[in-house]
Coordinates of N, CA, C and O in Angstrom, one line a residue:
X1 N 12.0 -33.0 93.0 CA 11.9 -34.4 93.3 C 10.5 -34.7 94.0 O 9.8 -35.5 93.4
X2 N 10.0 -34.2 95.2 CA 9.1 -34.2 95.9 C 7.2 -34.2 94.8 O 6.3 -34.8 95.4
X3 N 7.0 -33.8 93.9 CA 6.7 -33.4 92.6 C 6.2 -34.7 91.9 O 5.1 -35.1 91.8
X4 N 7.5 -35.1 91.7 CA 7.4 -36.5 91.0 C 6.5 -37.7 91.1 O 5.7 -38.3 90.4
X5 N 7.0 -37.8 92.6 CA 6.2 -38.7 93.3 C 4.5 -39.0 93.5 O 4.0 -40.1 93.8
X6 N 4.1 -38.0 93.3 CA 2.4 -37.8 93.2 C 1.8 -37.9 91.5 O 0.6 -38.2 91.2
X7 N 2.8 -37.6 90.8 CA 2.5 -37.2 89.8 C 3.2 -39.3 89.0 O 2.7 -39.6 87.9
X8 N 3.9 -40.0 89.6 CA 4.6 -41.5 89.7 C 3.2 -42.2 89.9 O 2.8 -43.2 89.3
X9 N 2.4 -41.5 91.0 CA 1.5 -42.4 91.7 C 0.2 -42.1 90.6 O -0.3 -43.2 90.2
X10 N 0.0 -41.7 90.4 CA -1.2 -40.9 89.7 C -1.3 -41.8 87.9 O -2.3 -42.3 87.3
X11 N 0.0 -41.7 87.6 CA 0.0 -42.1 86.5 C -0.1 -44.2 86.9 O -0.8 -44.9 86.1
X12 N 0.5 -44.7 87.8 CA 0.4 -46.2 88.3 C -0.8 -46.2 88.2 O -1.2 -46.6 87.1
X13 N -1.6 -45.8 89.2 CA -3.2 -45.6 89.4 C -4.3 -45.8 88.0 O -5.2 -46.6 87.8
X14 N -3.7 -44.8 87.5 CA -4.6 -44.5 86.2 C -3.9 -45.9 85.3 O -4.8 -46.5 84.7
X15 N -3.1 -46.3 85.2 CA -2.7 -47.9 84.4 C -3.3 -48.8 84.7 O -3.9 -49.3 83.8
X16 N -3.4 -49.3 86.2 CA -4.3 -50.1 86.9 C -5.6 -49.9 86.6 O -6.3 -51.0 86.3
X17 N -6.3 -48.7 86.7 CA -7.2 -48.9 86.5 C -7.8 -48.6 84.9 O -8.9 -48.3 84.7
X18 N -7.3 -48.8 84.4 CA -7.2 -48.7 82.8 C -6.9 -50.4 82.5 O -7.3 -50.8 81.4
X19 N -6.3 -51.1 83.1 CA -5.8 -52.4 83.1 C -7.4 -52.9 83.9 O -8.4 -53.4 83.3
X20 N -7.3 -52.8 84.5 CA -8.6 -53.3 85.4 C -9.9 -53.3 84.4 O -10.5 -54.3 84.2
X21 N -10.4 -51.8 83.8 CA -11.4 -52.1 82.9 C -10.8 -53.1 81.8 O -11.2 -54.3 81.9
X22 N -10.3 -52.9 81.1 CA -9.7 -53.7 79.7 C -10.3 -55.2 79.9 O -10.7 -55.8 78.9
X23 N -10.3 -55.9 81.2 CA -10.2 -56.9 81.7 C -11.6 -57.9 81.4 O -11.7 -59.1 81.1
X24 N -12.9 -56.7 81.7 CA -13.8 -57.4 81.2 C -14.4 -58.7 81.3 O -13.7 -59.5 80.6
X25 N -15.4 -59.3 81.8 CA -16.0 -60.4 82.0 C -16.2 -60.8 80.7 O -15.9 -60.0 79.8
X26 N -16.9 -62.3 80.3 CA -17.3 -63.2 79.4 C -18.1 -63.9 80.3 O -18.2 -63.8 81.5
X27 N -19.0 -64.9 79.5 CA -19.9 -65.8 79.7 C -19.2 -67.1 79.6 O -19.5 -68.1 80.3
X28 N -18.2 -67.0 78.6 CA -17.4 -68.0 77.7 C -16.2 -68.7 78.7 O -15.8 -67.8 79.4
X29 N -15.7 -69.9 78.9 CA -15.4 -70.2 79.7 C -14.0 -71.4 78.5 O -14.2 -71.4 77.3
X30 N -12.8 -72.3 79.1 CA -12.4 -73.1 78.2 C -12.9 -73.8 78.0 O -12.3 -74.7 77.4
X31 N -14.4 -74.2 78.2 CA -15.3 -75.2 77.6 C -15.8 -74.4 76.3 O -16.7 -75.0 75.7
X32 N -15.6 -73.5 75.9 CA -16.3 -72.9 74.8 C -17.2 -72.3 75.4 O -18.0 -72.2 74.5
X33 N -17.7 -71.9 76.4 CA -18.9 -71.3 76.9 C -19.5 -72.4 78.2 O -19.2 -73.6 78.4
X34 N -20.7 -71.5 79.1 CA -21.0 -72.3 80.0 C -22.4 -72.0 79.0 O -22.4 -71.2 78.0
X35 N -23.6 -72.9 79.5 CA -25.0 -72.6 79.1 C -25.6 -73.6 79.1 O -25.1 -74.6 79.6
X36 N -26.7 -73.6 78.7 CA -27.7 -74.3 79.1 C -27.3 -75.4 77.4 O -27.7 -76.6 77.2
X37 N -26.6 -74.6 76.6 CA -26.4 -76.0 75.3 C -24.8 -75.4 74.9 O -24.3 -75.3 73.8
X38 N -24.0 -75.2 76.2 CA -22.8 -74.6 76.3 C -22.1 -73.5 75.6 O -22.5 -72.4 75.7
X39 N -21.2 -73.8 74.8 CA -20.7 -71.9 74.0 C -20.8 -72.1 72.7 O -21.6 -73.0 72.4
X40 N -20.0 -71.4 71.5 CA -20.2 -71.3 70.5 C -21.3 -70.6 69.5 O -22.2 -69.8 69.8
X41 N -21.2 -70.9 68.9 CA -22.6 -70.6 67.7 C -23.2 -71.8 67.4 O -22.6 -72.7 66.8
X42 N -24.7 -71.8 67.8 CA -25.5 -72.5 67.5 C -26.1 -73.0 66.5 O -26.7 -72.2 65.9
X43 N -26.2 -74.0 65.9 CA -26.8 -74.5 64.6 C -28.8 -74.6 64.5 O -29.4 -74.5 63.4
X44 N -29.4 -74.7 65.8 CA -30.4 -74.4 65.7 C -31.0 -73.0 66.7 O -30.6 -72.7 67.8
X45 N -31.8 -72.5 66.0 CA -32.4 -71.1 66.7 C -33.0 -71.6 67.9 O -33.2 -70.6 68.6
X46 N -33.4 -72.6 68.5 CA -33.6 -72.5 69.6 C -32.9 -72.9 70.6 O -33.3 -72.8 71.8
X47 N -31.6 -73.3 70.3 CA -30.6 -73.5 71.3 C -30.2 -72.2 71.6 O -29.8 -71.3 70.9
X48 N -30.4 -72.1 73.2 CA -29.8 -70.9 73.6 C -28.2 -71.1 73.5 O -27.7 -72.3 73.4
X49 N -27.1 -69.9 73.5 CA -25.5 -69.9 73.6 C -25.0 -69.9 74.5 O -23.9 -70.4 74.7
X50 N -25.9 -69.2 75.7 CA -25.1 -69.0 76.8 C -26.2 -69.1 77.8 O -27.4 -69.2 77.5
X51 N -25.9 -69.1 79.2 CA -26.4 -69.1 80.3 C -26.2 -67.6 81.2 O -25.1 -67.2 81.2
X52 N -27.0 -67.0 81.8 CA -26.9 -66.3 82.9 C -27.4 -67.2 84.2 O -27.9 -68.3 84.5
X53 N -26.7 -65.7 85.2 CA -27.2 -65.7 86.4 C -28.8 -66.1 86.6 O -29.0 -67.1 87.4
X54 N -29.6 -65.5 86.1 CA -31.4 -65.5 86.1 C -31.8 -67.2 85.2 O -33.0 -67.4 85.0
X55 N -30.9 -68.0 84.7 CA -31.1 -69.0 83.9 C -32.3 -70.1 84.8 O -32.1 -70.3 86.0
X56 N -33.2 -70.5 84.4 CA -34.5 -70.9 84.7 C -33.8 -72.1 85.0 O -32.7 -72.2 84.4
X57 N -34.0 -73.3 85.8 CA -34.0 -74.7 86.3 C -34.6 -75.4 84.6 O -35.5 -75.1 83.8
X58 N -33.3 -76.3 84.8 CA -33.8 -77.1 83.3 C -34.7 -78.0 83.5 O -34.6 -78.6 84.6
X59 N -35.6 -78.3 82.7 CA -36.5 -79.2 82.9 C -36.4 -80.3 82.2 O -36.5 -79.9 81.0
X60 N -36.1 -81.5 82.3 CA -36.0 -82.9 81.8 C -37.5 -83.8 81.4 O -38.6 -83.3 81.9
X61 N -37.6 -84.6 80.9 CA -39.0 -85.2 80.6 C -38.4 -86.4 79.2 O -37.5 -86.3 78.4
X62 N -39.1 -86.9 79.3 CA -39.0 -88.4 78.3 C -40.1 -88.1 76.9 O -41.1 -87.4 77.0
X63 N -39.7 -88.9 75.8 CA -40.2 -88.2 74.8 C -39.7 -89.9 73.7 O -38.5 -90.3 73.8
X64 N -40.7 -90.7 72.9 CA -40.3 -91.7 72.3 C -39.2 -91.1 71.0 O -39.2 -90.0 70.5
X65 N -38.6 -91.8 70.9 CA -38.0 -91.1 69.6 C -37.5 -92.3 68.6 O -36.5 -92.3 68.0
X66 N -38.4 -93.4 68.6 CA -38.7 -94.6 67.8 C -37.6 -95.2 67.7 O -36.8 -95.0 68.6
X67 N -37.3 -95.9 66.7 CA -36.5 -96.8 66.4 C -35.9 -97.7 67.5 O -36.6 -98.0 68.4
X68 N -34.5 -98.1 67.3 CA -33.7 -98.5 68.7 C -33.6 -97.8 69.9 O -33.4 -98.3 71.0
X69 N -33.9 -96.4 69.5 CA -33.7 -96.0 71.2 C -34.8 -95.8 72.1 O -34.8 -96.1 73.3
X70 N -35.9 -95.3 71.3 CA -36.9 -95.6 72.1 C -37.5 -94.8 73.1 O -38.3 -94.1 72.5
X71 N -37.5 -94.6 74.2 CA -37.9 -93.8 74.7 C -36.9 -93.1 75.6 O -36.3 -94.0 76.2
X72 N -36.5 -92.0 75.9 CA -35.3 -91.3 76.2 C -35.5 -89.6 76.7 O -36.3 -88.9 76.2
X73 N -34.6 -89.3 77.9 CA -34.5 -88.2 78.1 C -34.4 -87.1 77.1 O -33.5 -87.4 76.3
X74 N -34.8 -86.3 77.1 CA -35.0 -85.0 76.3 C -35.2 -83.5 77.0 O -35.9 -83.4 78.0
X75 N -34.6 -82.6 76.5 CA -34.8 -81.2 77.4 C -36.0 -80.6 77.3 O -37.0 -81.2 76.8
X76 N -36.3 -78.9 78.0 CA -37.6 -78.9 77.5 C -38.1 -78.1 76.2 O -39.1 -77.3 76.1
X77 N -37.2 -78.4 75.3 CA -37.3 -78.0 73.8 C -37.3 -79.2 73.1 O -37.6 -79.3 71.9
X78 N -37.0 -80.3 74.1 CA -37.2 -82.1 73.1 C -36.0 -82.3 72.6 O -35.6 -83.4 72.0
X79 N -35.4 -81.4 72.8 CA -33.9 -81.9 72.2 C -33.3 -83.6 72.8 O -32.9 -83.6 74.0
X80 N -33.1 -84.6 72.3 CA -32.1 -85.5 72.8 C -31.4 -84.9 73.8 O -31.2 -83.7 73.6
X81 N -30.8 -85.7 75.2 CA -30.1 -85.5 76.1 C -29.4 -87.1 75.9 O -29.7 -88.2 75.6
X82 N -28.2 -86.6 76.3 CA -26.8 -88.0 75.8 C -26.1 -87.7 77.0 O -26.1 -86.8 77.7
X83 N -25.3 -89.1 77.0 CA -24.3 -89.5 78.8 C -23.7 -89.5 77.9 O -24.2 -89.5 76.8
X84 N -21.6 -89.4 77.9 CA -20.6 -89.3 77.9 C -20.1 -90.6 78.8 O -20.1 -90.5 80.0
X85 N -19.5 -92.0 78.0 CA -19.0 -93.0 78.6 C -17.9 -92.6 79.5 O -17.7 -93.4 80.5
X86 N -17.3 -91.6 79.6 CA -16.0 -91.0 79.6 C -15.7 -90.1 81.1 O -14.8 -89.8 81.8
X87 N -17.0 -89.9 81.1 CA -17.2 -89.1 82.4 C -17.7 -90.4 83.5 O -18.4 -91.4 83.3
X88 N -17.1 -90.0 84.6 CA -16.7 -90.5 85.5 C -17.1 -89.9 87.1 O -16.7 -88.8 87.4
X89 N -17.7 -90.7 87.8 CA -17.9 -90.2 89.3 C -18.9 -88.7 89.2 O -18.8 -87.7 90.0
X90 N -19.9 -88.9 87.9 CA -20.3 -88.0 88.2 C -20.0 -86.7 87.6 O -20.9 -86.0 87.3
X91 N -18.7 -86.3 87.3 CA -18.3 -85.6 86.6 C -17.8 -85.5 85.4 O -17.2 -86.5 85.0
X92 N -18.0 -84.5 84.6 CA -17.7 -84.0 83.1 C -16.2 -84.0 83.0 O -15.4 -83.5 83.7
X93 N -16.1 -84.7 81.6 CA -14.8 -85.0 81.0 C -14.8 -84.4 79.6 O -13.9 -84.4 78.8
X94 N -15.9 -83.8 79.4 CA -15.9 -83.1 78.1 C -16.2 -81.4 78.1 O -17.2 -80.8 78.2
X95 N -14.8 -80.9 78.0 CA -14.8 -79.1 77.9 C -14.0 -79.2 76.2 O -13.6 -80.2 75.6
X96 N -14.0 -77.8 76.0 CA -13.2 -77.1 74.8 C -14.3 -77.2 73.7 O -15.5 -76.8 73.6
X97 N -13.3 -78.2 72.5 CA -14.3 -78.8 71.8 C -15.1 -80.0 71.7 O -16.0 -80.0 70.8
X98 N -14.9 -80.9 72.4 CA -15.9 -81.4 72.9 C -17.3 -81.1 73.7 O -18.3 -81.9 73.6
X99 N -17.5 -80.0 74.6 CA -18.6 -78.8 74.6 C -18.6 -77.9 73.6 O -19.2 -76.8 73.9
X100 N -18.3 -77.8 72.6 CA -19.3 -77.7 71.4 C -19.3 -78.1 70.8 O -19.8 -77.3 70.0
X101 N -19.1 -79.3 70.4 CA -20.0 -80.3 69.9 C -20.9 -80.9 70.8 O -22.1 -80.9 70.4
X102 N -20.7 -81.3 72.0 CA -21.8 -81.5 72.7 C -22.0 -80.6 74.3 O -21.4 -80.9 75.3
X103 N -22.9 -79.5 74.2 CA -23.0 -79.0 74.5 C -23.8 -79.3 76.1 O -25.0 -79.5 76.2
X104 N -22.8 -79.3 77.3 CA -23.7 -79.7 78.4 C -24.9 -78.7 78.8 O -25.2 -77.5 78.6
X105 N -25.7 -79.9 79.4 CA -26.8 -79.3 79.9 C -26.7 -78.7 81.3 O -26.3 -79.4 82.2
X106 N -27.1 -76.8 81.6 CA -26.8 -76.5 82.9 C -28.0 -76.4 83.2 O -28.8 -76.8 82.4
X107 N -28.6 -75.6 84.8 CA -29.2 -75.3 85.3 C -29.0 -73.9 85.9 O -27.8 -73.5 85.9
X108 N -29.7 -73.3 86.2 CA -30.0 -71.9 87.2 C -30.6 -71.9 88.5 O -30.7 -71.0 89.3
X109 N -31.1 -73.6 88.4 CA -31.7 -74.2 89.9 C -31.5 -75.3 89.8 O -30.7 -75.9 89.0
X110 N -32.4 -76.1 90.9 CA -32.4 -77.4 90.9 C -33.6 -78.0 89.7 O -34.7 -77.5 89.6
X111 N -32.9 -79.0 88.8 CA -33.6 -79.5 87.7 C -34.8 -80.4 87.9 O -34.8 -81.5 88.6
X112 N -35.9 -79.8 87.0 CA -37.2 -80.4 87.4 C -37.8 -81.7 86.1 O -37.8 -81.7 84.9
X113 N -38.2 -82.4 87.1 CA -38.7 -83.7 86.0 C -39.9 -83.4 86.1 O -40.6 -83.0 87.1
X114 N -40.3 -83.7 84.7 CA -41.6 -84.0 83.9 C -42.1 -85.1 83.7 O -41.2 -85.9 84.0
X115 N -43.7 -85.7 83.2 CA -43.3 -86.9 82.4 C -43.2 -87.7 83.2 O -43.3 -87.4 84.4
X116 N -42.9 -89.3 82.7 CA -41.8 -90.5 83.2 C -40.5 -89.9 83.8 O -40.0 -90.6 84.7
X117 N -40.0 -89.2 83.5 CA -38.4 -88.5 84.1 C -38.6 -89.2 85.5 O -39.8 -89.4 85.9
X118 N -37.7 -89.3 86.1 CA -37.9 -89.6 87.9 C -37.0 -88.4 88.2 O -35.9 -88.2 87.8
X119 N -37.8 -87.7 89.0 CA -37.2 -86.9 89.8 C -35.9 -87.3 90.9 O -35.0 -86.5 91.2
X120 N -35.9 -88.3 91.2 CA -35.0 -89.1 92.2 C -33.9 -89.5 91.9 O -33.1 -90.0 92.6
X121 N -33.9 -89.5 90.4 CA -32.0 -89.5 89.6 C -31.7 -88.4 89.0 O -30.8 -88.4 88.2
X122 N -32.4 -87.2 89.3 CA -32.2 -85.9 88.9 C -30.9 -85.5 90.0 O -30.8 -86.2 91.0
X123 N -29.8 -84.3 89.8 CA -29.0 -84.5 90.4 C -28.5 -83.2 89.8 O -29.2 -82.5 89.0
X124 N -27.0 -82.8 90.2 CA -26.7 -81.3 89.4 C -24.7 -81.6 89.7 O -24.3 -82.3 90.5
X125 N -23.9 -80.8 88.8 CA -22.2 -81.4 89.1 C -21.5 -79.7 88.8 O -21.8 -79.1 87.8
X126 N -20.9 -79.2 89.6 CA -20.5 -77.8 89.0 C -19.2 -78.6 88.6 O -18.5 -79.5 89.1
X127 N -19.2 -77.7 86.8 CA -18.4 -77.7 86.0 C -16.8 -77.0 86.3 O -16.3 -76.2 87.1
X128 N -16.3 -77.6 85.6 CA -14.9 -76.2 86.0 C -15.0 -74.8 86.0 O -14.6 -74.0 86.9
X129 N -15.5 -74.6 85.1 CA -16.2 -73.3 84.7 C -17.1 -72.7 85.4 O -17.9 -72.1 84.7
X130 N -17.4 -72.7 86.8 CA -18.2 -72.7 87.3 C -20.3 -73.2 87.5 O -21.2 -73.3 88.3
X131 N -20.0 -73.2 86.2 CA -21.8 -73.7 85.7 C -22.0 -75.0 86.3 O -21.1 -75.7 86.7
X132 N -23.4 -75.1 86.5 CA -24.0 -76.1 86.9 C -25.0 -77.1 86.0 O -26.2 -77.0 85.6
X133 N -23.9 -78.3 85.7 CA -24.4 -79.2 85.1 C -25.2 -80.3 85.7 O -24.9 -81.0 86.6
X134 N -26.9 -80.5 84.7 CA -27.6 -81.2 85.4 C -27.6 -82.9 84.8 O -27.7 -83.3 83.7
X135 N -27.3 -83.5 86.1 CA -27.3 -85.4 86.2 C -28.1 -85.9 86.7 O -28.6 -85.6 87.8
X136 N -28.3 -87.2 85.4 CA -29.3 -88.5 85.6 C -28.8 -89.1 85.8 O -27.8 -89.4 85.2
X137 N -29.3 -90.3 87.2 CA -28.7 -91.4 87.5 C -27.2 -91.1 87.8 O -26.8 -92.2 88.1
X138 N -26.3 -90.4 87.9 CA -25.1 -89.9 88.1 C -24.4 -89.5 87.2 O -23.1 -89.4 87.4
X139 N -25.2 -89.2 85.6 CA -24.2 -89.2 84.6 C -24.7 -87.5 84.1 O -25.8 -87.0 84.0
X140 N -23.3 -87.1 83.9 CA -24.0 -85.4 83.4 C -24.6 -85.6 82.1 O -24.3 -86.6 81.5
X141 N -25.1 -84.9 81.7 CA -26.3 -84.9 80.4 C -26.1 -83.8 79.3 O -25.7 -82.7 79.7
X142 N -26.2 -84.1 78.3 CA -25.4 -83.1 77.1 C -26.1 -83.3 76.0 O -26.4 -84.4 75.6
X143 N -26.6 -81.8 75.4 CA -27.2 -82.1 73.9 C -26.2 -82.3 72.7 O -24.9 -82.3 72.9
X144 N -26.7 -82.4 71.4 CA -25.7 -82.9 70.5 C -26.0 -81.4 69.5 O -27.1 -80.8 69.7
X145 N -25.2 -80.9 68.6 CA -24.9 -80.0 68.0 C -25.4 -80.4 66.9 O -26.1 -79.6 66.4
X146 N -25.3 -81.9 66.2 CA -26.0 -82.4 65.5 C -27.3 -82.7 65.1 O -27.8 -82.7 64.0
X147 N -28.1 -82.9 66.2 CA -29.6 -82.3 66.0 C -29.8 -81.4 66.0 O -29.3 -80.7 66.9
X148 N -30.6 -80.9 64.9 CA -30.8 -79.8 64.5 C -32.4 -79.7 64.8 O -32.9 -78.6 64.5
X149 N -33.2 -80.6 65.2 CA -34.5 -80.2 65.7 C -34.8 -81.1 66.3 O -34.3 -82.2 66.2
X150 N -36.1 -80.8 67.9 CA -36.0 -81.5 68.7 C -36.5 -83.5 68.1 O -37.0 -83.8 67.0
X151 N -36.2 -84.2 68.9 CA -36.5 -85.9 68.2 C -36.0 -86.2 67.7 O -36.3 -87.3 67.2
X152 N -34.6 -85.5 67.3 CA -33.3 -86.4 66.3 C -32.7 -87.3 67.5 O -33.0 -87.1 68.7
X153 N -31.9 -88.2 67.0 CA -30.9 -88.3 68.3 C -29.8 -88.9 67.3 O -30.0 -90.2 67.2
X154 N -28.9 -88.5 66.6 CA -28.2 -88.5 65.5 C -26.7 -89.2 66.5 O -25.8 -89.9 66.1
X155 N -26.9 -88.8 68.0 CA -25.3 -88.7 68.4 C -25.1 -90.0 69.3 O -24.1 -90.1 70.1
X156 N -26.4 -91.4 69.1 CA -26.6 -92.3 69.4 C -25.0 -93.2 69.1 O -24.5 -93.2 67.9
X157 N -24.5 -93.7 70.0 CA -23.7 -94.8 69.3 C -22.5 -94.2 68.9 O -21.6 -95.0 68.7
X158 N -22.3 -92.7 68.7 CA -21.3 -92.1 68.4 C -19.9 -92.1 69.0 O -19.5 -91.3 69.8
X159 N -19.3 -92.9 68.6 CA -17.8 -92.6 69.3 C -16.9 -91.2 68.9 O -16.5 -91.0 67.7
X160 N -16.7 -90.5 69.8 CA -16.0 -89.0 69.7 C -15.6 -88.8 70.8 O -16.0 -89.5 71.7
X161 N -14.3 -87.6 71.2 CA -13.6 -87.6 72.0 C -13.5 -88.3 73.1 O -13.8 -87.9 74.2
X162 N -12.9 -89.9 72.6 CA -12.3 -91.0 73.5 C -13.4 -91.7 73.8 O -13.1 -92.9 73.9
X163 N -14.6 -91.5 73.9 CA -15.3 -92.5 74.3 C -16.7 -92.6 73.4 O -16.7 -92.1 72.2
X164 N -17.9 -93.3 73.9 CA -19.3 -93.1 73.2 C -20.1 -92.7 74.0 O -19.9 -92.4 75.2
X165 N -21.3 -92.5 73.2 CA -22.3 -91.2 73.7 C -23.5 -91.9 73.4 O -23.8 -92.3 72.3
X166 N -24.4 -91.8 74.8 CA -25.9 -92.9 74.6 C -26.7 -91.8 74.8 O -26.4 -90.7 75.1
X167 N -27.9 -92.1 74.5 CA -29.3 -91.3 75.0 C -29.5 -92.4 76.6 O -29.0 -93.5 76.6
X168 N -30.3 -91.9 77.7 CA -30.6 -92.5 78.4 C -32.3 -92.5 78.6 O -33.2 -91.6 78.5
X169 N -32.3 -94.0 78.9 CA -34.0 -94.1 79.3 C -34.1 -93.8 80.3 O -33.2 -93.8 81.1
X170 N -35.5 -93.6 80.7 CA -35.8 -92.9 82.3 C -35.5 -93.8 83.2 O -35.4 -93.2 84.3
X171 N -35.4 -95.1 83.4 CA -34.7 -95.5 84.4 C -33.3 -95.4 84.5 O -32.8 -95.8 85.5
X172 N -32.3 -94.8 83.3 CA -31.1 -94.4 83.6 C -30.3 -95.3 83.3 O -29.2 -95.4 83.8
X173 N -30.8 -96.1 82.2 CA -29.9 -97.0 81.9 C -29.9 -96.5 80.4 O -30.9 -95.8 80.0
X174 N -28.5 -97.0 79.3 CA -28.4 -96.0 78.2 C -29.3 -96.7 76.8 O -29.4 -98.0 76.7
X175 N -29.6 -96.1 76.2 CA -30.6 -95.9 74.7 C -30.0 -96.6 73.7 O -28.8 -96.2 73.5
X176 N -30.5 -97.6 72.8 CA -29.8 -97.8 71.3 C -28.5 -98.1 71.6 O -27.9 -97.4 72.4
X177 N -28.0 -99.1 70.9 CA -26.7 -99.4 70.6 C -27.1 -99.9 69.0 O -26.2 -100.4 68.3

């Protein structure tokens, strides 16, 4: 009997820790991923998928993109940046699939303005997921999966999950209707 017991423990031990590796981290979060254009597979090569620890401070800056909307926030790849009607106080109401289709914008620091951008409605909201999403004027900011190169802004006007989705001009008020 005496026997058993060491040899009881040994084998628990080794489960646990066989359980414990299996376990494994991810980047990927129920938003579909955290990141700088959140999770999934990307439709354009310059959208990064994911975010790290070492992720650079996003840089914001204004960029005309003609028509109705005019002149509007953009990342610093030019991509369109869009508010979510839907989010509220500041915070993100769009995880799963709605982050990937519109993939929030994070940070790795505090977000720096370029440009027309005002630094002084720059702002940052941690996500559920722990990432850090960066906010203009108080609204979190999200690229669209649908542009596929920087200067589209295809996701103007769009009504999708529950609410609509504007580009914002640098004073923070929303783009095109």
């Amino acid at each position: 009997m005496n026997r058993i017991y060491p040899v009881v423990a040994a084998c628990v031990l080794a489960v646990a820790l066989a359980a414990a590796g299996c376990g494994g981290s991810s980047n990927s979060s129920e938003s579909g991923g955290g990141g700088a254009y959140g999770g999934g597979e990307s439709t354009a090569a310059s959208k990064p998928a994911s975010t790290t620890e070492s992720e650079p401070p996003a840089r914001i800056s204004v960029s005309n993109l003609g028509g109705e909307v005019g002149e509007a926030l953009v990342d610093s790849k030019g991509f369109t940046l869009y508010y979510f009607e839907k989010d509220k106080g500041g915070k993100s109401a769009c995880y799963g699939a709605c982050a990937q289709a519109w993939p929030p914008l994070t940070t790795g620091g505090s977000p720096k303005a370029t440009g027309a951008a005002m630094a002084s409605k720059l702002g940052t909201t941690k996500r559920s997921d722990g990432t850090v999403q960066v906010t203009y004027a108080g609204w979190p900011l999200y690229t669209y999966e649908a542009d596929a190169k920087p200067g589209e802004a295809n996701g103007t006007d769009v009504k999708a999950f529950g609410a609509s989705w504007y580009p914002l001009h640098p004073n923070g008020e929303k783009a095109g209707e």
